[in-house]
Amino acid sequence: MIRLIQFTDTHLMQDPAARLRGVRTLPSVQACLAHARRRHFPADIVTVTGDLVQDDPEAYGVFELLFDQFAAPVLLGPGNHDIPSELRRRLSHAPFQVGGLRLAGSWQIVMLDTWFERSEDGEGQLGQDEIDRLDATLAAHRDRHALVLLHHPPLRMDAPSLDQLGLLDAAAFHEVIRRHPQVRGVVWGHAHQSLDVYHGAIRWMCAPSTCMQFRPRDDYFATDDRPPGYRVIDLHDDGGIASEVVWLEGYAS
Ligand SMILES: [Fe+2]
């Protein structure tokens, strides 16, 4: 079994007291990391699925200090609030890996990049190169179960304000996924909430942010009063996935 722990949307800023919609993002991610270490480690892979920082290039130094503590590889993908050139410059040494593929046990874990230059309001796009890379990677490892990670929601989350700003080329993504039956799970962030559904044999999962949450399935954008959280994903040798979202109940910001 391969254990992967997903943190997402850490939205760090250089100022340790900085808040995102009322929540101080540094202590909340620290609380999530401490909780996970206590309850769910050792892990084989740690992942952070985007929006590592809140538009602040200096905050990658804070991120580096926080996540450098893991013996496990830390697989990163950019979100719309990241600055990819700076993310790669600061975090391209072990244990960090930005994008790409990891092979572990009978699994392949593919991290996609949905950041694109012309995003105006936070929407994401894979682009043809990234779609082709996913297709080629899955074709090259047909014998391995696949878990695909990205920042933007690849399916509708029943919240118009989020769905308008989702993954622009989701249709092309689904076309590739349909061609590769070994894909067992797709995992993302961006929506600051938990979702866990099956479509066919594929499990589709969103993790809450390590800071503040959005209210699920609402016609209008609103913040939720749920605490910080993260997701634990156990990848079994036979292709089965066991996963739970862990909430820091009682966390006071
Ligand atoms: Fe985002």
Tab-separated table of C-alpha atoms and ligand atoms in Angstrom:
chain	number	residue	atom	x	y	z
A	1	MET	CA	0.000	0.000	0.000
A	2	ILE	CA	1.121	3.535	-0.803
A	3	ARG	CA	-0.015	6.293	1.555
A	4	LEU	CA	-0.335	9.764	0.066
A	5	ILE	CA	-1.276	12.811	2.133
A	6	GLN	CA	-2.800	15.746	0.281
A	7	PHE	CA	-2.613	19.297	1.543
A	8	THR	CA	-3.961	22.034	-0.687
A	9	ASP	CA	-4.466	25.768	-1.017
A	10	THR	CA	-2.077	26.755	1.750
A	11	HIS	CA	-2.183	30.397	0.469
A	12	LEU	CA	0.926	31.406	2.395
A	13	MET	CA	2.109	34.983	2.606
A	14	GLN	CA	5.446	36.345	3.746
A	15	ASP	CA	3.859	38.072	6.748
A	16	PRO	CA	3.235	35.317	9.345
A	17	ALA	CA	0.221	37.225	10.676
A	18	ALA	CA	-1.445	37.583	7.250
A	19	ARG	CA	-5.027	36.368	6.958
A	20	LEU	CA	-7.100	35.044	4.072
A	21	ARG	CA	-10.768	35.861	4.657
A	22	GLY	CA	-10.172	35.983	8.395
A	23	VAL	CA	-7.918	32.927	8.806
A	24	ARG	CA	-4.173	33.215	9.426
A	25	THR	CA	-2.772	30.912	6.791
A	26	LEU	CA	0.574	30.111	8.461
A	27	PRO	CA	-0.654	28.739	11.812
A	28	SER	CA	-3.479	26.850	10.122
A	29	VAL	CA	-1.136	24.942	7.794
A	30	GLN	CA	1.224	24.334	10.732
A	31	ALA	CA	-1.688	22.853	12.664
A	32	CYS	CA	-2.593	20.602	9.709
A	33	LEU	CA	0.997	19.384	9.338
A	34	ALA	CA	1.342	18.644	13.053
A	35	HIS	CA	-2.009	16.828	13.078
A	36	ALA	CA	-1.096	14.733	10.058
A	37	ARG	CA	2.309	13.837	11.474
A	38	ARG	CA	0.700	12.689	14.688
A	39	ARG	CA	-2.149	10.738	13.157
A	40	HIS	CA	-1.255	9.590	9.650
A	41	PHE	CA	2.491	9.350	9.202
A	42	PRO	CA	4.631	7.675	7.992
A	43	ALA	CA	3.482	8.521	4.464
A	44	ASP	CA	5.055	7.557	1.158
A	45	ILE	CA	4.204	10.762	-0.692
A	46	VAL	CA	3.109	14.219	0.422
A	47	THR	CA	1.361	16.384	-2.155
A	48	VAL	CA	0.275	20.011	-2.257
A	49	THR	CA	-2.145	20.627	-5.117
A	50	GLY	CA	-1.702	24.304	-5.789
A	51	ASP	CA	-2.134	27.815	-4.436
A	52	LEU	CA	0.893	27.264	-2.221
A	53	VAL	CA	1.151	31.041	-1.855
A	54	GLN	CA	-1.265	33.948	-2.115
A	55	ASP	CA	0.311	35.834	-5.059
A	56	ASP	CA	3.440	36.443	-2.951
A	57	PRO	CA	6.762	35.136	-4.362
A	58	GLU	CA	8.540	35.627	-1.023
A	59	ALA	CA	6.185	33.157	0.641
A	60	TYR	CA	7.833	30.191	-1.152
A	61	GLY	CA	10.610	30.535	1.428
A	62	VAL	CA	8.056	30.028	4.199
A	63	PHE	CA	6.589	27.059	2.319
A	64	GLU	CA	10.056	25.553	1.886
A	65	LEU	CA	10.771	25.742	5.621
A	66	LEU	CA	7.438	24.138	6.495
A	67	PHE	CA	7.562	21.224	4.052
A	68	ASP	CA	11.298	20.515	4.070
A	69	GLN	CA	10.747	18.406	7.197
A	70	PHE	CA	9.449	15.357	5.318
A	71	ALA	CA	11.497	12.338	4.430
A	72	ALA	CA	8.835	11.511	1.820
A	73	PRO	CA	8.868	13.225	-1.588
A	74	VAL	CA	6.694	16.354	-1.701
A	75	LEU	CA	4.926	16.515	-5.061
A	76	LEU	CA	3.783	20.021	-6.026
A	77	GLY	CA	1.554	21.503	-8.721
A	78	PRO	CA	0.823	25.185	-9.307
A	79	GLY	CA	-2.539	26.854	-8.768
A	80	ASN	CA	-3.850	30.155	-10.057
A	81	HIS	CA	-2.355	32.089	-7.113
A	82	ASP	CA	1.118	30.616	-7.678
A	83	ILE	CA	3.993	32.174	-9.578
A	84	PRO	CA	5.285	29.079	-11.422
A	85	SER	CA	8.752	30.454	-12.279
A	86	GLU	CA	9.374	31.303	-8.638
A	87	LEU	CA	7.809	28.042	-7.409
A	88	ARG	CA	10.228	26.083	-9.612
A	89	ARG	CA	13.207	28.246	-8.666
A	90	ARG	CA	12.657	27.836	-4.953
A	91	LEU	CA	11.361	24.280	-4.777
A	92	SER	CA	13.229	22.183	-7.309
A	93	HIS	CA	15.412	20.362	-4.770
A	94	ALA	CA	14.649	17.231	-2.716
A	95	PRO	CA	12.262	16.442	-1.121
A	96	PHE	CA	10.322	18.662	-3.550
A	97	GLN	CA	9.223	17.719	-7.046
A	98	VAL	CA	7.239	20.148	-9.190
A	99	GLY	CA	4.875	18.402	-11.591
A	100	GLY	CA	5.707	15.211	-13.446
A	101	LEU	CA	5.323	11.584	-12.509
A	102	ARG	CA	6.085	9.366	-9.525
A	103	LEU	CA	6.034	5.606	-9.660
A	104	ALA	CA	5.303	3.902	-6.363
A	105	GLY	CA	4.370	0.264	-5.800
A	106	SER	CA	1.823	-0.754	-8.423
A	107	TRP	CA	0.809	2.899	-8.934
A	108	GLN	CA	1.688	5.904	-11.051
A	109	ILE	CA	0.920	9.332	-9.647
A	110	VAL	CA	0.697	12.081	-12.269
A	111	MET	CA	0.732	15.765	-11.294
A	112	LEU	CA	-0.695	18.149	-13.903
A	113	ASP	CA	-0.170	21.878	-14.357
A	114	THR	CA	-3.390	23.891	-14.823
A	115	TRP	CA	-1.791	27.327	-14.410
A	116	PHE	CA	-2.003	29.504	-17.517
A	117	GLU	CA	-0.910	32.995	-18.276
A	118	ARG	CA	-4.225	34.458	-19.437
A	119	SER	CA	-6.297	33.337	-16.455
A	120	GLU	CA	-8.211	36.437	-15.404
A	121	ASP	CA	-10.375	35.349	-12.503
A	122	GLY	CA	-8.698	32.182	-11.313
A	123	GLU	CA	-9.789	29.718	-13.983
A	124	GLY	CA	-7.371	26.985	-15.101
A	125	GLN	CA	-6.308	25.344	-18.332
A	126	LEU	CA	-4.151	22.319	-19.049
A	127	GLY	CA	-3.297	23.224	-22.630
A	128	GLN	CA	-2.471	20.799	-25.417
A	129	ASP	CA	1.076	20.016	-24.241
A	130	GLU	CA	-0.097	18.979	-20.783
A	131	ILE	CA	-2.991	16.944	-22.213
A	132	ASP	CA	-0.558	15.175	-24.558
A	133	ARG	CA	1.841	14.534	-21.658
A	134	LEU	CA	-0.927	12.939	-19.616
A	135	ASP	CA	-1.954	10.775	-22.565
A	136	ALA	CA	1.652	9.685	-23.245
A	137	THR	CA	2.387	8.999	-19.548
A	138	LEU	CA	-0.696	6.832	-19.127
A	139	ALA	CA	0.066	5.014	-22.396
A	140	ALA	CA	3.631	4.319	-21.237
A	141	HIS	CA	2.468	2.755	-17.946
A	142	ARG	CA	-0.616	0.758	-18.863
A	143	ASP	CA	0.265	-1.881	-16.268
A	144	ARG	CA	0.024	0.539	-13.329
A	145	HIS	CA	-3.038	1.943	-11.572
A	146	ALA	CA	-3.128	5.700	-11.984
A	147	LEU	CA	-3.952	8.592	-9.676
A	148	VAL	CA	-4.106	12.005	-11.371
A	149	LEU	CA	-3.595	15.232	-9.401
A	150	LEU	CA	-4.311	18.815	-10.446
A	151	HIS	CA	-5.345	22.139	-8.938
A	152	HIS	CA	-8.587	23.008	-10.729
A	153	PRO	CA	-11.820	20.986	-10.450
A	154	PRO	CA	-12.147	18.796	-13.556
A	155	LEU	CA	-15.894	18.393	-12.967
A	156	ARG	CA	-18.759	20.616	-11.900
A	157	MET	CA	-19.136	21.176	-8.184
A	158	ASP	CA	-22.715	22.480	-8.266
A	159	ALA	CA	-21.635	25.980	-7.328
A	160	PRO	CA	-21.996	28.465	-10.211
A	161	SER	CA	-19.339	30.875	-8.945
A	162	LEU	CA	-16.769	28.053	-8.822
A	163	ASP	CA	-17.918	26.230	-11.933
A	164	GLN	CA	-17.539	29.348	-14.088
A	165	LEU	CA	-13.903	29.460	-13.029
A	166	GLY	CA	-13.050	25.787	-13.290
A	167	LEU	CA	-10.910	23.925	-15.776
A	168	LEU	CA	-11.525	25.438	-19.218
A	169	ASP	CA	-10.406	22.368	-21.166
A	170	ALA	CA	-12.045	19.769	-18.901
A	171	ALA	CA	-13.651	18.078	-21.949
A	172	ALA	CA	-10.235	17.276	-23.434
A	173	PHE	CA	-9.065	16.003	-20.037
A	174	HIS	CA	-12.043	13.627	-19.757
A	175	GLU	CA	-11.406	12.348	-23.273
A	176	VAL	CA	-7.877	11.277	-22.274
A	177	ILE	CA	-9.084	9.742	-19.005
A	178	ARG	CA	-11.706	7.701	-20.909
A	179	ARG	CA	-8.981	6.215	-23.099
A	180	HIS	CA	-7.035	4.851	-20.112
A	181	PRO	CA	-9.046	2.463	-17.944
A	182	GLN	CA	-6.249	2.120	-15.390
A	183	VAL	CA	-7.075	5.587	-14.014
A	184	ARG	CA	-8.600	4.909	-10.596
A	185	GLY	CA	-8.730	8.339	-9.024
A	186	VAL	CA	-8.569	12.070	-9.761
A	187	VAL	CA	-7.714	14.512	-6.969
A	188	TRP	CA	-7.776	18.330	-6.834
A	189	GLY	CA	-8.045	21.439	-4.662
A	190	HIS	CA	-8.984	25.063	-5.500
A	191	ALA	CA	-12.599	24.686	-4.295
A	192	HIS	CA	-11.770	24.811	-0.563
A	193	GLN	CA	-14.223	22.028	0.288
A	194	SER	CA	-14.533	18.256	0.393
A	195	LEU	CA	-16.058	16.213	-2.410
A	196	ASP	CA	-15.900	12.450	-2.940
A	197	VAL	CA	-17.905	10.868	-5.773
A	198	TYR	CA	-17.657	7.948	-8.160
A	199	HIS	CA	-18.310	8.231	-11.880
A	200	GLY	CA	-18.024	4.738	-13.280
A	201	ALA	CA	-14.981	3.087	-11.737
A	202	ILE	CA	-13.162	6.354	-11.096
A	203	ARG	CA	-13.151	8.085	-7.724
A	204	TRP	CA	-13.179	11.924	-7.955
A	205	MET	CA	-12.002	13.746	-4.829
A	206	CYS	CA	-11.544	17.334	-3.751
A	207	ALA	CA	-9.780	18.239	-0.499
A	208	PRO	CA	-10.501	21.191	1.778
A	209	SER	CA	-7.933	23.935	2.142
A	210	THR	CA	-5.457	24.025	5.024
A	211	CYS	CA	-6.906	27.489	5.800
A	212	MET	CA	-10.499	28.679	5.137
A	213	GLN	CA	-13.304	26.905	3.285
A	214	PHE	CA	-16.005	27.836	0.748
A	215	ARG	CA	-19.624	26.851	1.290
A	216	PRO	CA	-20.403	23.806	-0.889
A	217	ARG	CA	-23.228	23.691	-3.454
A	218	ASP	CA	-24.243	27.303	-3.017
A	219	ASP	CA	-25.618	29.540	-5.777
A	220	TYR	CA	-23.578	32.423	-4.422
A	221	PHE	CA	-19.981	32.499	-3.311
A	222	ALA	CA	-19.671	32.406	0.490
A	223	THR	CA	-17.107	31.283	3.010
A	224	ASP	CA	-17.929	28.320	5.218
A	225	ASP	CA	-17.250	27.926	8.912
A	226	ARG	CA	-15.583	24.521	8.504
A	227	PRO	CA	-12.093	24.253	10.026
A	228	PRO	CA	-8.809	23.600	8.174
A	229	GLY	CA	-8.407	20.119	6.722
A	230	TYR	CA	-6.430	17.725	4.540
A	231	ARG	CA	-6.946	14.367	2.844
A	232	VAL	CA	-5.382	10.945	3.430
A	233	ILE	CA	-5.319	8.630	0.408
A	234	ASP	CA	-4.272	4.987	0.679
A	235	LEU	CA	-3.543	3.357	-2.668
A	236	HIS	CA	-3.868	-0.402	-2.437
A	237	ASP	CA	-1.944	-2.847	-4.590
A	238	ASP	CA	-5.124	-4.104	-6.281
A	239	GLY	CA	-6.132	-0.609	-7.458
A	240	GLY	CA	-8.494	0.109	-4.552
A	241	ILE	CA	-8.467	3.546	-2.930
A	242	ALA	CA	-9.295	4.217	0.725
A	243	SER	CA	-9.531	7.902	1.524
A	244	GLU	CA	-10.780	10.218	4.210
A	245	VAL	CA	-10.853	13.948	4.715
A	246	VAL	CA	-9.484	14.946	8.101
A	247	TRP	CA	-10.906	18.154	9.600
A	248	LEU	CA	-9.255	19.983	12.478
A	249	GLU	CA	-12.485	20.211	14.467
A	250	GLY	CA	-12.319	22.866	17.136
A	251	TYR	CA	-9.486	24.753	15.453
A	252	ALA	CA	-9.618	28.400	16.485
A	253	SER	CA	-8.083	30.896	14.076
B	1	FE	FE	-7.095	28.126	-6.715
